[in-house]
CSV table of C-alpha atoms and ligand atoms in Angstrom, one decimal:
chain,number,residue,atom,x,y,z
A,1,UNK,CA,49.0,93.7,100.9
A,2,UNK,CA,49.9,94.0,97.2
A,3,UNK,CA,52.6,91.3,97.1
A,4,UNK,CA,50.5,88.9,95.0
A,5,UNK,CA,51.2,88.7,91.3
A,6,UNK,CA,48.3,89.2,88.9
A,7,UNK,CA,48.6,85.7,87.5
A,8,UNK,CA,48.2,83.9,90.7
A,9,UNK,CA,45.8,85.2,93.3
A,10,UNK,CA,44.5,81.9,94.7
A,11,UNK,CA,47.6,80.1,95.9
A,12,UNK,CA,51.0,81.0,97.1
A,13,UNK,CA,53.0,80.0,94.0
A,14,UNK,CA,53.2,83.6,92.7
A,15,UNK,CA,53.4,85.6,95.9
A,16,UNK,CA,56.5,87.6,96.5
A,17,UNK,CA,58.1,87.2,99.9
A,18,UNK,CA,56.7,89.6,102.5
A,19,UNK,CA,59.4,91.9,103.7
A,20,UNK,CA,59.8,94.3,106.7
A,21,UNK,CA,59.5,97.4,104.4
A,22,UNK,CA,56.3,95.9,102.9
A,23,UNK,CA,54.8,95.5,106.5
A,24,UNK,CA,55.8,99.1,107.3
A,25,UNK,CA,54.3,100.2,104.0
A,26,UNK,CA,50.9,98.6,104.9
A,27,UNK,CA,50.6,101.0,107.9
A,28,UNK,CA,51.5,104.0,105.7
A,29,UNK,CA,48.8,103.0,103.1
A,30,UNK,CA,46.2,102.0,105.7
A,31,UNK,CA,46.1,98.4,104.4
A,32,UNK,CA,45.2,95.9,107.1
A,33,UNK,CA,47.9,93.4,108.0
A,34,UNK,CA,46.9,89.8,108.4
A,35,UNK,CA,48.7,87.6,110.9
A,36,UNK,CA,47.8,84.1,112.0
A,37,UNK,CA,49.6,81.4,114.1
A,38,UNK,CA,50.9,78.1,112.7
A,39,UNK,CA,52.9,75.4,114.5
A,40,UNK,CA,53.9,72.8,111.9
A,41,UNK,CA,54.5,72.1,108.2
A,42,UNK,CA,50.8,71.7,107.1
A,43,UNK,CA,49.5,74.6,109.2
A,44,UNK,CA,52.3,76.8,107.9
A,45,UNK,CA,51.4,75.8,104.3
A,46,UNK,CA,47.7,76.5,105.0
A,47,UNK,CA,48.2,80.0,106.5
A,48,UNK,CA,50.7,80.9,103.8
A,49,UNK,CA,48.4,79.7,101.0
A,50,UNK,CA,45.5,81.7,102.5
A,51,UNK,CA,47.6,84.8,102.0
A,52,UNK,CA,48.5,85.8,105.5
A,53,UNK,CA,51.2,88.5,105.6
A,54,UNK,CA,52.8,87.2,108.8
A,55,UNK,CA,52.9,83.7,110.2
A,56,UNK,CA,53.5,83.6,113.9
A,57,UNK,CA,54.8,80.5,115.6
A,58,UNK,CA,53.2,81.6,118.9
A,59,UNK,CA,54.0,80.1,122.2
A,60,UNK,CA,50.3,79.5,122.3
A,61,UNK,CA,51.5,76.3,120.6
A,62,UNK,CA,52.4,75.2,124.1
A,63,UNK,CA,48.6,74.9,124.8
A,64,UNK,CA,47.0,74.2,121.5
A,65,UNK,CA,49.6,71.8,120.0
A,66,UNK,CA,51.6,70.4,122.9
A,67,UNK,CA,48.8,70.3,125.5
A,68,UNK,CA,50.4,72.2,128.3
A,69,UNK,CA,48.0,74.2,130.6
A,70,UNK,CA,49.9,77.4,130.0
A,71,UNK,CA,52.5,79.0,127.7
A,72,UNK,CA,55.2,79.1,130.4
A,73,UNK,CA,56.0,75.4,130.2
A,74,UNK,CA,57.2,75.3,126.6
A,75,UNK,CA,61.0,75.0,126.1
A,76,UNK,CA,63.3,76.6,123.6
A,77,UNK,CA,63.9,73.2,122.0
A,78,UNK,CA,60.2,72.6,121.6
A,79,UNK,CA,59.6,76.0,120.1
A,80,UNK,CA,62.6,75.5,117.7
A,81,UNK,CA,61.1,72.3,116.5
A,82,UNK,CA,57.7,73.9,115.9
A,83,UNK,CA,59.3,76.9,114.1
A,84,UNK,CA,61.5,74.7,111.9
A,85,UNK,CA,58.6,72.6,110.8
A,86,UNK,CA,56.5,75.7,110.1
A,87,UNK,CA,59.4,77.2,108.1
A,88,UNK,CA,59.3,74.3,105.8
A,89,UNK,CA,55.7,75.1,105.0
A,90,UNK,CA,55.9,78.9,104.7
A,91,UNK,CA,57.2,80.4,101.4
A,92,UNK,CA,55.9,83.9,101.2
A,93,UNK,CA,54.7,85.2,104.6
A,94,UNK,CA,57.1,86.7,107.1
A,95,UNK,CA,57.8,84.1,109.7
A,96,UNK,CA,58.0,85.3,113.3
A,97,UNK,CA,58.8,83.0,116.3
A,98,UNK,CA,57.9,83.6,119.9
A,99,UNK,CA,60.7,83.5,122.4
A,100,UNK,CA,59.5,81.3,125.2
A,101,UNK,CA,59.3,82.2,128.8
A,102,UNK,CA,62.7,82.0,130.6
A,103,UNK,CA,64.7,82.2,127.4
A,104,UNK,CA,65.4,86.0,127.2
A,105,UNK,CA,64.6,87.7,130.6
A,106,UNK,CA,67.9,87.1,132.4
A,107,UNK,CA,70.1,89.3,130.3
A,108,UNK,CA,70.5,91.0,126.9
A,109,UNK,CA,73.2,88.3,126.1
A,110,UNK,CA,70.8,85.5,126.8
A,111,UNK,CA,68.1,87.2,124.7
A,112,UNK,CA,70.5,87.6,121.7
A,113,UNK,CA,71.7,83.9,122.0
A,114,UNK,CA,68.2,82.6,122.0
A,115,UNK,CA,67.1,84.8,119.2
A,116,UNK,CA,70.1,83.7,117.1
A,117,UNK,CA,69.1,80.1,117.6
A,118,UNK,CA,65.6,80.8,116.2
A,119,UNK,CA,67.1,82.4,113.1
A,120,UNK,CA,70.1,80.0,112.6
A,121,UNK,CA,68.5,76.7,113.5
A,122,UNK,CA,64.8,77.2,112.7
A,123,UNK,CA,65.1,79.9,110.0
A,124,UNK,CA,62.7,82.4,111.5
A,125,UNK,CA,62.7,85.8,109.9
A,126,UNK,CA,62.1,87.6,113.2
A,127,UNK,CA,61.3,86.9,116.8
A,128,UNK,CA,58.6,88.2,119.2
A,129,UNK,CA,58.9,88.8,122.9
A,130,UNK,CA,56.5,89.9,125.5
A,131,UNK,CA,56.5,93.1,127.7
A,132,UNK,CA,57.1,96.8,127.5
A,133,UNK,CA,59.0,97.4,130.8
A,134,UNK,CA,62.6,98.4,131.0
A,135,UNK,CA,64.0,94.8,130.8
A,136,UNK,CA,61.9,93.8,127.8
A,137,UNK,CA,62.8,97.1,126.0
A,138,UNK,CA,66.5,96.5,126.7
A,139,UNK,CA,66.2,92.9,125.2
A,140,UNK,CA,64.5,94.2,122.1
A,141,UNK,CA,67.1,96.9,121.6
A,142,UNK,CA,69.9,94.3,122.0
A,143,UNK,CA,68.4,91.7,119.7
A,144,UNK,CA,67.7,94.3,117.0
A,145,UNK,CA,71.3,95.7,117.3
A,146,UNK,CA,72.4,92.1,116.8
A,147,UNK,CA,70.7,92.1,113.4
A,148,UNK,CA,67.4,90.3,114.2
A,149,UNK,CA,64.1,92.0,113.7
A,150,UNK,CA,61.8,92.0,116.8
A,151,UNK,CA,58.1,92.2,117.2
A,152,UNK,CA,56.9,93.5,120.6
A,153,UNK,CA,53.8,92.4,122.6
A,154,UNK,CA,52.0,94.5,125.3
A,155,UNK,CA,48.7,94.4,127.0
A,156,UNK,CA,47.7,90.9,128.1
A,157,UNK,CA,51.1,89.1,128.1
A,158,UNK,CA,50.2,85.4,128.8
A,159,UNK,CA,53.8,84.5,129.9
A,160,UNK,CA,53.4,86.9,132.9
A,161,UNK,CA,49.6,86.8,133.3
A,162,UNK,CA,49.9,85.6,136.9
A,163,UNK,CA,51.6,88.9,137.8
A,164,UNK,CA,48.8,90.7,135.8
A,165,UNK,CA,46.1,89.1,138.0
A,166,UNK,CA,45.1,86.5,135.4
A,167,UNK,CA,44.2,86.5,131.7
A,168,UNK,CA,42.2,89.7,131.7
A,169,UNK,CA,41.9,92.8,129.6
A,170,UNK,CA,44.6,95.5,130.3
A,171,UNK,CA,44.3,99.2,130.1
A,172,UNK,CA,40.8,99.6,131.5
A,173,UNK,CA,41.7,102.5,133.7
A,174,UNK,CA,43.2,105.8,132.5
A,175,UNK,CA,46.4,105.1,134.5
A,176,UNK,CA,46.9,101.6,133.2
A,177,UNK,CA,46.1,102.8,129.6
A,178,UNK,CA,48.7,105.5,129.9
A,179,UNK,CA,51.2,102.9,131.1
A,180,UNK,CA,50.5,100.8,128.1
A,181,UNK,CA,51.0,103.9,125.8
A,182,UNK,CA,54.3,104.5,127.5
A,183,UNK,CA,55.3,100.8,127.0
A,184,UNK,CA,54.3,100.8,123.4
A,185,UNK,CA,56.3,103.9,122.7
A,186,UNK,CA,59.3,102.4,124.5
A,187,UNK,CA,59.1,99.3,122.4
A,188,UNK,CA,59.0,101.4,119.3
A,189,UNK,CA,62.0,103.5,120.5
A,190,UNK,CA,63.9,100.2,121.0
A,191,UNK,CA,63.4,99.6,117.2
A,192,UNK,CA,60.8,96.9,117.2
A,193,UNK,CA,59.4,96.6,113.6
A,194,UNK,CA,55.8,96.0,114.9
A,195,UNK,CA,53.9,95.3,118.1
A,196,UNK,CA,51.1,93.1,119.2
A,197,UNK,CA,48.3,94.6,121.4
A,198,UNK,CA,46.4,91.9,123.3
A,199,UNK,CA,43.2,92.4,125.2
A,200,UNK,CA,43.1,96.2,125.3
A,201,UNK,CA,39.9,98.3,125.1
A,202,UNK,CA,39.3,99.2,121.4
A,203,UNK,CA,39.2,103.0,122.1
A,204,UNK,CA,42.6,102.8,123.9
A,205,UNK,CA,44.2,100.5,121.3
A,206,UNK,CA,43.0,102.8,118.5
A,207,UNK,CA,44.4,106.0,120.0
A,208,UNK,CA,47.8,104.4,120.8
A,209,UNK,CA,47.9,102.9,117.3
A,210,UNK,CA,47.6,106.4,115.9
A,211,UNK,CA,50.4,107.6,118.1
A,212,UNK,CA,52.8,104.9,116.9
A,213,UNK,CA,54.8,104.8,113.6
A,214,UNK,CA,55.2,101.0,113.7
A,215,UNK,CA,52.3,98.7,112.8
A,216,UNK,CA,50.1,97.4,115.6
A,217,UNK,CA,48.7,93.9,115.3
A,218,UNK,CA,45.7,93.5,117.5
A,219,UNK,CA,44.1,90.5,119.2
A,220,UNK,CA,41.1,91.5,121.3
A,221,UNK,CA,42.0,95.2,120.7
A,222,UNK,CA,39.3,96.3,118.4
A,223,UNK,CA,39.2,97.1,114.7
A,224,UNK,CA,41.4,100.3,114.7
A,225,UNK,CA,44.7,98.6,115.0
A,226,UNK,CA,46.8,98.2,111.8
A,227,UNK,CA,46.2,94.5,111.6
A,228,UNK,CA,44.7,91.5,113.3
A,229,UNK,CA,46.0,88.1,114.6
A,230,UNK,CA,44.2,85.0,115.7
A,231,UNK,CA,45.4,81.7,117.0
A,232,UNK,CA,44.8,79.2,114.2
A,233,UNK,CA,43.2,76.5,116.4
A,234,UNK,CA,40.7,79.0,117.8
A,235,UNK,CA,39.9,80.2,114.3
A,236,UNK,CA,39.3,76.7,113.0
A,237,UNK,CA,37.3,75.4,116.0
A,238,UNK,CA,39.6,72.5,117.0
A,239,UNK,CA,38.8,72.7,120.7
A,240,UNK,CA,35.5,72.4,122.5
A,241,UNK,CA,35.0,75.6,124.5
A,242,UNK,CA,38.6,76.8,124.7
A,243,UNK,CA,38.6,80.0,122.7
A,244,UNK,CA,38.8,83.4,124.5
A,245,UNK,CA,35.9,85.8,124.0
A,246,UNK,CA,37.8,87.9,121.4
A,247,UNK,CA,38.6,84.9,119.2
A,248,UNK,CA,36.3,84.5,116.3
A,249,UNK,CA,35.7,80.9,115.1
A,250,UNK,CA,35.5,80.6,111.3
A,251,UNK,CA,35.1,76.9,111.0
A,252,UNK,CA,34.1,73.9,113.2
A,253,UNK,CA,36.9,71.4,112.3
A,254,UNK,CA,36.8,69.4,115.5
A,255,UNK,CA,33.5,67.8,114.8
A,256,UNK,CA,34.5,67.2,111.1
A,257,UNK,CA,37.7,65.5,112.3
A,258,UNK,CA,36.0,63.4,115.0
A,259,UNK,CA,33.4,62.5,112.4
A,260,UNK,CA,36.0,61.4,109.9
A,261,UNK,CA,37.9,59.2,112.3
A,262,UNK,CA,34.6,57.7,113.7
A,263,UNK,CA,33.6,56.8,110.1
A,264,UNK,CA,37.0,55.1,109.6
A,265,UNK,CA,36.5,53.2,112.8
A,266,UNK,CA,33.1,52.1,111.8
A,267,UNK,CA,34.2,50.9,108.4
A,268,UNK,CA,37.1,49.0,109.9
A,269,UNK,CA,34.8,47.2,112.4
A,270,UNK,CA,32.3,46.3,109.7
A,271,UNK,CA,35.0,45.4,107.2
A,272,UNK,CA,33.9,47.9,104.7
A,273,UNK,CA,37.4,49.4,104.5
A,274,UNK,CA,39.6,48.8,102.6
A,275,UNK,CA,37.9,48.2,99.3
A,276,UNK,CA,39.5,47.3,96.0
A,277,UNK,CA,40.4,50.9,95.3
A,278,UNK,CA,42.7,51.0,98.3
A,279,UNK,CA,44.2,47.5,97.8
A,280,UNK,CA,47.2,46.2,95.8
A,281,UNK,CA,46.5,43.3,93.3
A,282,UNK,CA,48.9,40.5,92.1
A,283,UNK,CA,49.1,38.8,88.8
A,284,UNK,CA,47.0,35.6,89.1
A,285,UNK,CA,49.9,33.4,87.9
A,286,UNK,CA,52.1,34.9,90.6
A,287,UNK,CA,49.4,34.2,93.1
A,288,UNK,CA,49.0,30.6,92.0
A,289,UNK,CA,52.8,30.1,92.2
A,290,UNK,CA,52.8,31.6,95.7
A,291,UNK,CA,50.1,29.3,96.9
A,292,UNK,CA,51.9,26.3,95.6
A,293,UNK,CA,55.1,27.4,97.4
A,294,UNK,CA,53.1,28.1,100.5
A,295,UNK,CA,51.6,24.6,100.4
A,296,UNK,CA,55.2,23.2,100.3
A,297,UNK,CA,55.9,25.1,103.5
A,298,UNK,CA,52.9,23.7,105.4
A,299,UNK,CA,53.7,21.1,108.0
B,1,KIV,O1,51.4,83.0,121.2
B,1,KIV,C1,50.6,83.6,120.5
B,1,KIV,O2,49.8,82.9,119.7
B,1,KIV,C2,50.5,85.0,120.5
B,1,KIV,C3,49.4,85.7,119.8
B,1,KIV,C4,48.1,85.6,120.5
B,1,KIV,C5,49.7,87.1,119.5
B,1,KIV,O3,51.3,85.6,121.1
């Protein structure tokens, strides 16, 4: 995306804020949209500085940051805290927050109230919610009508993966692929500004992407979608053996982090840390006076 000024291409200081029209323009121009997750101040800063167009505070944070065994456990309060912290680190990218399971399904009114909290309390630019059935579509329409931009999410929807038969690819039969196309079109008709396709065969995702006017951000959906998203912790290799097949690992930070803390532990135990460079000194006269005073305190 061409929102970077000529004078500053390597950090975020000169980047213009990414807007919804700029995201729509990417699709028209055929420029790939980059989205990555972040969950706190430093990860928000890192993803923003790397030039991502969209930062998603995904409910994947339930698993990769909060240690739950699925995304359904995370509360609105927890997601608000993660989103507000990420906001403080993100200057240019569009900040999208996931509405957690149980916070929008009951009614359009509940969905609007929850979305408003993410905008008012955590300063998200937009929210994302899962599903392309009639209820989700109604929630999207209602939230957008209340003035909050919404990103949709179809295919593998982790919040309802039990009902989908587990975390498995969707749209692998003609019938299910046609259902997905119908859901994506309904999400678009409800005025979502973009949509995530998760774990959908590349050929199906590519054809539905061509059918849609709104940008499609893929994860496990092949190279023909309008953009790609990855979970930051999968990308950086922070977990041993956790990442799904479609997540590419670009670094191996877990071993680097364990190595650094082990080195610290070793230096502490062998009294090689701290050295003079990490230690405060005191004027020798002050030290002598202190010792004299201390001697007076000795019993
Ligand atoms: O929660 C999340 O991180 C997501 C992405 C995988 C799209 O929904």
